[in-house]
Amino acid sequence: MSESTNNNSFYKRHTWLVPLTCLLAGGALIGISTNLAKAAGQIGLSPLAFLFWSITGAAFLLSAVAILRHDLPPLTVRSLEYYSVAALVSVAGSNLILFSAIPQVGAGFVALIIALPPLLTYLGALFMRMETFNVVRAMGVAAALSGVGVLAIRKFSAPDASIFWILLALCGPVLLAIGNIYRTLRWPNSASPSSLAPGMLIAAAIFLGVVGTLPNFSLAVPTGALLPIGLIVLQAFIFAGQFLLLFLLQKTGGPVLLSLLGSVGAIVGVPVAIFLQGESPPEGLFLGASLIALGIVLVTWGGVKMIVIPDNTHQ
């Protein structure tokens, strides 16, 4: 047997390694990113300014990589629509909501609820008839939503609870799930992950820049110290890695596996918030997190291969 045949056989047996690596690395970056957003707020960086400059930096980094690889983002009507919608729901909207909510509800709570997208993605895929009904997965959704209910009720009952910010934070996972499904259905033909990621980030930076021109919003960065600049640079590299891995995982693992990024992010983000940021553990953490974990296991274990709707739209 030739060496090339052996290599092909090894690759076929270990195709799960690529999506698994993307899932673990990308999820870890999400958990770190959540805590960096809280640290940024503590040194005077507004959520919008921190997000805008970090996304802009990440867009620059990924664009430079695309240029070096001669793999530029496609510029067609289809791809421009893709960048715009994906940027709005997957980057600008969802992250602005979550980053803004962190100072109000805590990085630990936000890190936990970003574990929700796999369940919401499954419900959306079921509604869109991209996937058939599965009893085990339905039980998983029920268990995880019960876990979120436990966390939300405990959060609402806290003496200093802000109902507005809790409800707003819960909107973030909904947008992320919508983005997971949209990016699968509307992936531009023949486009590579490394070309789509910078296009989406450039569109997100434009959206956030427009928001920054509105009254009561600002993109200003404190200039009295190097720490704010350092945090933005660090977050830019994290975003670059996070969104590149996101597209690679979407291509190799599909939307439901992709949405497990938030679960890995929670595993990393909650302990960091508690032990390094000094946050108190969210009320109902053990019961809520256990139900969410059970739900994710059931949704993954009961997984049925997604039926992707054929798209005959030309670029």
PDB file of C-alpha atoms in Angstrom, residues 1 23 104 118 143 157 182 191 197 210 215 261 281 296:
ATOM      1  CA  MET A   1       0.000   0.000   0.000  1.00  0.00           C
ATOM      2  CA  LEU A  23     -14.526  23.601  18.795  1.00  0.00           C
ATOM      3  CA  GLN A 104     -24.785  44.727  34.820  1.00  0.00           C
ATOM      4  CA  PRO A 118     -26.924  24.751  20.410  1.00  0.00           C
ATOM      5  CA  ALA A 143     -33.646  20.213  30.223  1.00  0.00           C
ATOM      6  CA  SER A 157     -34.882  37.395  42.676  1.00  0.00           C
ATOM      7  CA  TYR A 182     -28.333  31.700   8.404  1.00  0.00           C
ATOM      8  CA  ALA A 191     -16.154  30.490  -0.820  1.00  0.00           C
ATOM      9  CA  ALA A 197     -14.378  35.710   7.993  1.00  0.00           C
ATOM     10  CA  VAL A 210     -22.364  53.850  12.439  1.00  0.00           C
ATOM     11  CA  PRO A 215     -26.090  60.532  20.231  1.00  0.00           C
ATOM     12  CA  LEU A 261     -18.705  26.819  20.959  1.00  0.00           C
ATOM     13  CA  PRO A 281     -20.894  32.307  41.548  1.00  0.00           C
ATOM     14  CA  ILE A 296     -26.316  19.801  25.555  1.00  0.00           C
TER      15      ILE A 296
END
